[in-house]
PDB file of C-alpha atoms in Angstrom:
ATOM      1  CA  PHE A  25     100.582 -15.099 -27.455  1.00  0.00           C
ATOM      2  CA  SER A  26     100.255 -15.140 -31.414  1.00  0.00           C
ATOM      3  CA  LYS A  27      96.325 -14.069 -30.961  1.00  0.00           C
ATOM      4  CA  GLU A  28      97.066 -11.084 -29.211  1.00  0.00           C
ATOM      5  CA  GLY A  29      99.387 -10.298 -32.247  1.00  0.00           C
ATOM      6  CA  LEU A  30      96.935 -10.883 -34.942  1.00  0.00           C
ATOM      7  CA  MET A  31      94.444  -8.508 -33.062  1.00  0.00           C
ATOM      8  CA  ALA A  32      97.044  -6.036 -32.752  1.00  0.00           C
ATOM      9  CA  ALA A  33      97.848  -6.411 -36.050  1.00  0.00           C
ATOM     10  CA  ARG A  34      94.396  -5.913 -37.445  1.00  0.00           C
ATOM     11  CA  ASP A  35      93.487  -2.823 -35.261  1.00  0.00           C
ATOM     12  CA  ARG A  36      96.672  -1.203 -36.495  1.00  0.00           C
ATOM     13  CA  LYS A  37      95.283   0.522 -39.560  1.00  0.00           C
ATOM     14  CA  ASP A  38      97.353   2.116 -42.572  1.00  0.00           C
ATOM     15  CA  PRO A  39      97.397   6.163 -41.226  1.00  0.00           C
ATOM     16  CA  LYS A  40      96.103   6.863 -45.067  1.00  0.00           C
ATOM     17  CA  GLU A  41      93.156   4.649 -44.474  1.00  0.00           C
ATOM     18  CA  LYS A  42      92.510   5.714 -41.011  1.00  0.00           C
ATOM     19  CA  ALA A  43      92.075   9.431 -42.093  1.00  0.00           C
ATOM     20  CA  ARG A  44      89.887   8.029 -45.138  1.00  0.00           C
ATOM     21  CA  GLU A  45      87.517   6.334 -42.518  1.00  0.00           C
ATOM     22  CA  GLU A  46      87.493   9.413 -40.182  1.00  0.00           C
ATOM     23  CA  ALA A  47      86.428  11.298 -43.126  1.00  0.00           C
ATOM     24  CA  ASN A  48      84.062   9.155 -44.247  1.00  0.00           C
ATOM     25  CA  ASP A  49      82.555   8.836 -40.510  1.00  0.00           C
ATOM     26  CA  TRP A  50      82.364  12.672 -40.656  1.00  0.00           C
ATOM     27  CA  LEU A  51      80.726  12.871 -43.847  1.00  0.00           C
ATOM     28  CA  ASN A  52      77.988  10.251 -43.584  1.00  0.00           C
ATOM     29  CA  HIS A  53      77.074  12.151 -40.146  1.00  0.00           C
ATOM     30  CA  SER A  54      77.182  15.617 -41.572  1.00  0.00           C
ATOM     31  CA  VAL A  55      74.593  14.014 -44.151  1.00  0.00           C
ATOM     32  CA  ASP A  56      72.558  12.419 -41.839  1.00  0.00           C
ATOM     33  CA  GLU A  57      72.332  15.354 -39.328  1.00  0.00           C
ATOM     34  CA  LEU A  58      71.554  17.484 -42.681  1.00  0.00           C
ATOM     35  CA  ALA A  59      68.346  14.778 -43.505  1.00  0.00           C
ATOM     36  CA  ILE A  60      67.150  15.145 -39.661  1.00  0.00           C
ATOM     37  CA  GLN A  61      67.130  18.854 -40.197  1.00  0.00           C
ATOM     38  CA  ILE A  62      65.333  18.478 -43.630  1.00  0.00           C
ATOM     39  CA  GLU A  63      62.612  16.411 -41.638  1.00  0.00           C
ATOM     40  CA  ALA A  64      62.087  19.160 -39.297  1.00  0.00           C
ATOM     41  CA  PHE A  65      61.638  21.603 -41.397  1.00  0.00           C
ATOM     42  CA  GLU A  66      58.986  19.236 -43.607  1.00  0.00           C
ATOM     43  CA  ALA A  67      57.291  18.931 -40.254  1.00  0.00           C
ATOM     44  CA  GLU A  68      57.455  22.883 -39.490  1.00  0.00           C
ATOM     45  CA  ILE A  69      56.007  23.402 -43.111  1.00  0.00           C
ATOM     46  CA  GLU A  70      53.080  21.111 -42.807  1.00  0.00           C
ATOM     47  CA  SER A  71      52.599  22.946 -39.222  1.00  0.00           C
ATOM     48  CA  VAL A  72      52.549  26.072 -40.783  1.00  0.00           C
ATOM     49  CA  LEU A  73      50.192  25.335 -43.746  1.00  0.00           C
ATOM     50  CA  ALA A  74      47.757  23.959 -41.027  1.00  0.00           C
ATOM     51  CA  GLU A  75      47.644  27.277 -39.021  1.00  0.00           C
ATOM     52  CA  LYS A  76      47.329  29.067 -42.082  1.00  0.00           C
ATOM     53  CA  THR A  77      44.108  27.556 -43.537  1.00  0.00           C
ATOM     54  CA  LYS A  78      42.457  28.107 -40.063  1.00  0.00           C
ATOM     55  CA  LYS A  79      43.786  31.644 -39.913  1.00  0.00           C
ATOM     56  CA  SER A  80      44.350  33.667 -43.198  1.00  0.00           C
ATOM     57  CA  LYS A  81      44.801  33.009 -47.133  1.00  0.00           C
ATOM     58  CA  SER A  82      48.333  35.203 -47.267  1.00  0.00           C
ATOM     59  CA  ARG A  83      51.552  33.198 -47.298  1.00  0.00           C
ATOM     60  CA  PRO A  84      53.497  33.348 -44.051  1.00  0.00           C
ATOM     61  CA  PRO A  85      57.211  34.472 -44.362  1.00  0.00           C
ATOM     62  CA  ARG A  86      58.330  31.560 -42.443  1.00  0.00           C
ATOM     63  CA  LEU A  87      57.683  29.360 -45.298  1.00  0.00           C
ATOM     64  CA  GLY A  88      59.822  30.270 -47.943  1.00  0.00           C
ATOM     65  CA  HIS A  89      62.637  30.690 -45.303  1.00  0.00           C
ATOM     66  CA  LEU A  90      61.848  27.094 -44.825  1.00  0.00           C
ATOM     67  CA  GLU A  91      61.450  25.931 -48.296  1.00  0.00           C
ATOM     68  CA  GLU A  92      64.474  27.743 -48.965  1.00  0.00           C
ATOM     69  CA  SER A  93      66.907  26.183 -46.378  1.00  0.00           C
ATOM     70  CA  ILE A  94      65.599  22.591 -47.458  1.00  0.00           C
ATOM     71  CA  THR A  95      67.208  23.740 -50.581  1.00  0.00           C
ATOM     72  CA  ARG A  96      70.015  24.819 -49.224  1.00  0.00           C
ATOM     73  CA  HIS A  97      70.279  21.281 -47.030  1.00  0.00           C
ATOM     74  CA  HIS A  98      69.668  19.169 -50.334  1.00  0.00           C
ATOM     75  CA  GLN A  99      72.312  21.069 -52.037  1.00  0.00           C
ATOM     76  CA  HIS A 100      75.203  20.386 -48.944  1.00  0.00           C
ATOM     77  CA  VAL A 101      74.156  17.016 -49.236  1.00  0.00           C
ATOM     78  CA  GLN A 102      74.532  16.725 -53.001  1.00  0.00           C
ATOM     79  CA  ARG A 103      78.527  18.558 -52.391  1.00  0.00           C
ATOM     80  CA  LEU A 104      79.057  16.202 -49.381  1.00  0.00           C
ATOM     81  CA  GLU A 105      78.036  12.909 -50.954  1.00  0.00           C
ATOM     82  CA  LEU A 106      80.447  14.632 -54.088  1.00  0.00           C
ATOM     83  CA  VAL A 107      83.156  14.657 -51.435  1.00  0.00           C
ATOM     84  CA  LEU A 108      82.903  11.097 -50.008  1.00  0.00           C
ATOM     85  CA  ARG A 109      82.567   9.649 -53.502  1.00  0.00           C
ATOM     86  CA  LEU A 110      85.467  11.452 -54.348  1.00  0.00           C
ATOM     87  CA  ILE A 111      87.832  10.506 -51.247  1.00  0.00           C
ATOM     88  CA  ASP A 112      86.190   6.645 -51.765  1.00  0.00           C
ATOM     89  CA  ASN A 113      88.017   6.998 -55.569  1.00  0.00           C
ATOM     90  CA  ASP A 114      91.047   8.356 -54.298  1.00  0.00           C
ATOM     91  CA  ALA A 115      90.668  11.443 -55.900  1.00  0.00           C
ATOM     92  CA  LEU A 116      90.424  13.704 -53.135  1.00  0.00           C
ATOM     93  CA  ASN A 117      92.961  13.374 -50.380  1.00  0.00           C
ATOM     94  CA  PRO A 118      91.002  13.323 -47.035  1.00  0.00           C
ATOM     95  CA  ASP A 119      93.115  16.100 -45.855  1.00  0.00           C
ATOM     96  CA  ASP A 120      91.960  18.507 -47.699  1.00  0.00           C
ATOM     97  CA  VAL A 121      88.441  18.315 -46.461  1.00  0.00           C
ATOM     98  CA  THR A 122      89.925  19.555 -43.063  1.00  0.00           C
ATOM     99  CA  ASP A 123      88.785  23.301 -43.542  1.00  0.00           C
ATOM    100  CA  LEU A 124      85.173  21.873 -44.887  1.00  0.00           C
ATOM    101  CA  LYS A 125      85.069  20.357 -41.798  1.00  0.00           C
ATOM    102  CA  ASP A 126      84.752  23.288 -39.603  1.00  0.00           C
ATOM    103  CA  LEU A 127      82.765  25.441 -42.086  1.00  0.00           C
ATOM    104  CA  VAL A 128      80.259  22.685 -42.767  1.00  0.00           C
ATOM    105  CA  GLU A 129      80.286  21.688 -38.878  1.00  0.00           C
ATOM    106  CA  ASP A 130      79.244  25.736 -38.480  1.00  0.00           C
ATOM    107  CA  TYR A 131      76.893  25.687 -40.823  1.00  0.00           C
ATOM    108  CA  LEU A 132      74.719  22.814 -39.407  1.00  0.00           C
ATOM    109  CA  GLU A 133      74.762  24.169 -35.647  1.00  0.00           C
ATOM    110  CA  ARG A 134      74.201  27.991 -36.591  1.00  0.00           C
ATOM    111  CA  ASN A 135      72.104  27.806 -40.475  1.00  0.00           C
ATOM    112  CA  GLN A 136      68.645  28.808 -38.653  1.00  0.00           C
ATOM    113  CA  GLU A 137      70.391  31.355 -36.326  1.00  0.00           C
ATOM    114  CA  ASP A 138      72.792  33.285 -39.365  1.00  0.00           C
ATOM    115  CA  TRP A 139      70.526  32.511 -41.940  1.00  0.00           C
ATOM    116  CA  GLU A 140      71.455  34.927 -44.575  1.00  0.00           C
ATOM    117  CA  GLU A 141      75.567  34.459 -43.673  1.00  0.00           C
ATOM    118  CA  PHE A 142      75.310  30.737 -45.325  1.00  0.00           C
ATOM    119  CA  GLY A 143      73.321  32.554 -48.595  1.00  0.00           C
ATOM    120  CA  ASP A 144      75.398  30.987 -50.815  1.00  0.00           C
ATOM    121  CA  VAL A 145      76.235  27.096 -50.691  1.00  0.00           C
ATOM    122  CA  GLU A 146      78.941  26.782 -53.423  1.00  0.00           C
ATOM    123  CA  ASP A 147      81.497  29.296 -51.536  1.00  0.00           C
ATOM    124  CA  MET A 148      82.252  26.498 -48.555  1.00  0.00           C
ATOM    125  CA  TYR A 149      83.163  23.764 -51.684  1.00  0.00           C
ATOM    126  CA  ALA A 150      84.968  26.584 -53.658  1.00  0.00           C
ATOM    127  CA  ASP A 151      88.452  25.881 -52.262  1.00  0.00           C
ATOM    128  CA  LEU A 152      88.338  21.846 -53.506  1.00  0.00           C
ATOM    129  CA  ASN A 153      87.278  22.355 -57.138  1.00  0.00           C
ATOM    130  CA  LEU A 154      84.925  19.198 -56.728  1.00  0.00           C
ATOM    131  CA  ASP A 155      83.682  20.008 -60.374  1.00  0.00           C
ATOM    132  CA  GLU A 156      86.925  19.696 -61.952  1.00  0.00           C
ATOM    133  CA  LEU A 157      87.619  16.512 -59.560  1.00  0.00           C
ATOM    134  CA  ASP A 158      84.532  14.860 -60.529  1.00  0.00           C
ATOM    135  CA  SER A 159      84.691  15.211 -64.121  1.00  0.00           C
ATOM    136  CA  VAL A 160      88.011  13.704 -64.265  1.00  0.00           C
ATOM    137  CA  THR A 161      86.898  10.929 -61.787  1.00  0.00           C
ATOM    138  CA  LEU A 162      83.758  10.523 -64.825  1.00  0.00           C
ATOM    139  CA  HIS A 163      86.290  10.200 -67.397  1.00  0.00           C
ATOM    140  CA  GLU A 164      88.353   7.308 -65.532  1.00  0.00           C
ATOM    141  CA  VAL A 165      85.005   5.554 -64.612  1.00  0.00           C
ATOM    142  CA  VAL A 166      83.703   5.326 -68.409  1.00  0.00           C
ATOM    143  CA  HIS A 167      86.754   2.759 -68.742  1.00  0.00           C
ATOM    144  CA  ALA A 168      86.085   0.529 -66.057  1.00  0.00           C
ATOM    145  CA  PRO A 169      85.893  -3.287 -66.397  1.00  0.00           C
ATOM    146  CA  PRO A 170      81.805  -4.741 -65.815  1.00  0.00           C
ATOM    147  CA  LYS A 171      80.704  -5.659 -62.658  1.00  0.00           C
ATOM    148  CA  ILE A 172      81.042  -9.172 -60.882  1.00  0.00           C
ATOM    149  CA  VAL A 173      77.334  -8.957 -60.611  1.00  0.00           C
ATOM    150  CA  ASP A 174      76.959  -8.147 -64.328  1.00  0.00           C
ATOM    151  CA  LYS A 175      78.850 -11.261 -64.973  1.00  0.00           C
ATOM    152  CA  VAL A 176      76.349 -13.551 -62.394  1.00  0.00           C
ATOM    153  CA  THR A 177      73.507 -11.796 -64.380  1.00  0.00           C
ATOM    154  CA  GLU A 178      74.741 -13.034 -67.548  1.00  0.00           C
ATOM    155  CA  LYS A 179      75.955 -16.469 -66.054  1.00  0.00           C
ATOM    156  CA  LYS A 180      72.113 -16.676 -65.468  1.00  0.00           C
ATOM    157  CA  ALA A 181      70.699 -15.944 -68.297  1.00  0.00           C
ATOM    158  CA  GLU A 182      72.961 -18.632 -69.757  1.00  0.00           C
ATOM    159  CA  VAL A 183      71.886 -21.041 -67.757  1.00  0.00           C
ATOM    160  CA  ALA A 184      68.341 -20.183 -68.192  1.00  0.00           C
ATOM    161  CA  ALA A 185      68.275 -20.595 -71.707  1.00  0.00           C
ATOM    162  CA  ALA A 186      70.050 -23.600 -71.266  1.00  0.00           C
ATOM    163  CA  ALA A 187      67.682 -25.002 -69.311  1.00  0.00           C
ATOM    164  CA  GLU A 188      65.010 -24.032 -71.846  1.00  0.00           C
ATOM    165  CA  ALA A 189      66.655 -25.153 -74.640  1.00  0.00           C
ATOM    166  CA  ALA A 190      67.264 -28.620 -72.654  1.00  0.00           C
ATOM    167  CA  ALA A 191      62.986 -28.798 -72.093  1.00  0.00           C
ATOM    168  CA  ALA A 192      62.243 -27.613 -75.445  1.00  0.00           C
ATOM    169  CA  ALA A 193      64.716 -30.983 -76.470  1.00  0.00           C
ATOM    170  CA  ARG A 194      63.212 -33.081 -73.727  1.00  0.00           C
ATOM    171  CA  TRP A 195      59.373 -32.413 -74.889  1.00  0.00           C
ATOM    172  CA  LYS A 196      60.227 -32.961 -78.751  1.00  0.00           C
ATOM    173  CA  VAL A 197      61.700 -36.197 -77.929  1.00  0.00           C
ATOM    174  CA  ARG A 198      58.426 -36.972 -75.888  1.00  0.00           C
ATOM    175  CA  MET A 199      56.315 -36.049 -78.665  1.00  0.00           C
ATOM    176  CA  LEU A 200      57.849 -38.423 -81.164  1.00  0.00           C
TER     177      LEU A 200
END
């Protein structure tokens, strides 16, 4: 009986935490999907370049299109990672990305079919004011306490210095 109650309590999450996890999952999935498409574009570029050397010396128009697509995808990845970081830092509410979700999913599906429609990456993210939120978050993080890893590294350095001093003292005693 108590085990079931503990399991149910563990499975029940705060609605805010649940919304954050769903937003994080979606953002990570979108970044992964963009990375897959980038890899496909890069493979196609290699294929086009291999065909180009065999046929002619002029640059195929598809190359420019693919390179621009890769650039746009990288811009989207940067923006989505920023959104993810802002949500993690509670600077952006997960509910605020609902409209963005629809836009990004549409982009993921149709970015090659309606290429001109998705020309300006920043248009999708304009309503979120990401740059303002990011600059506020950066100023808050500047005064963050040292990380545990830094403290552990410092402690290891102190222990190593003490061990070296002890070894030197033993060596000095032996020499006497």
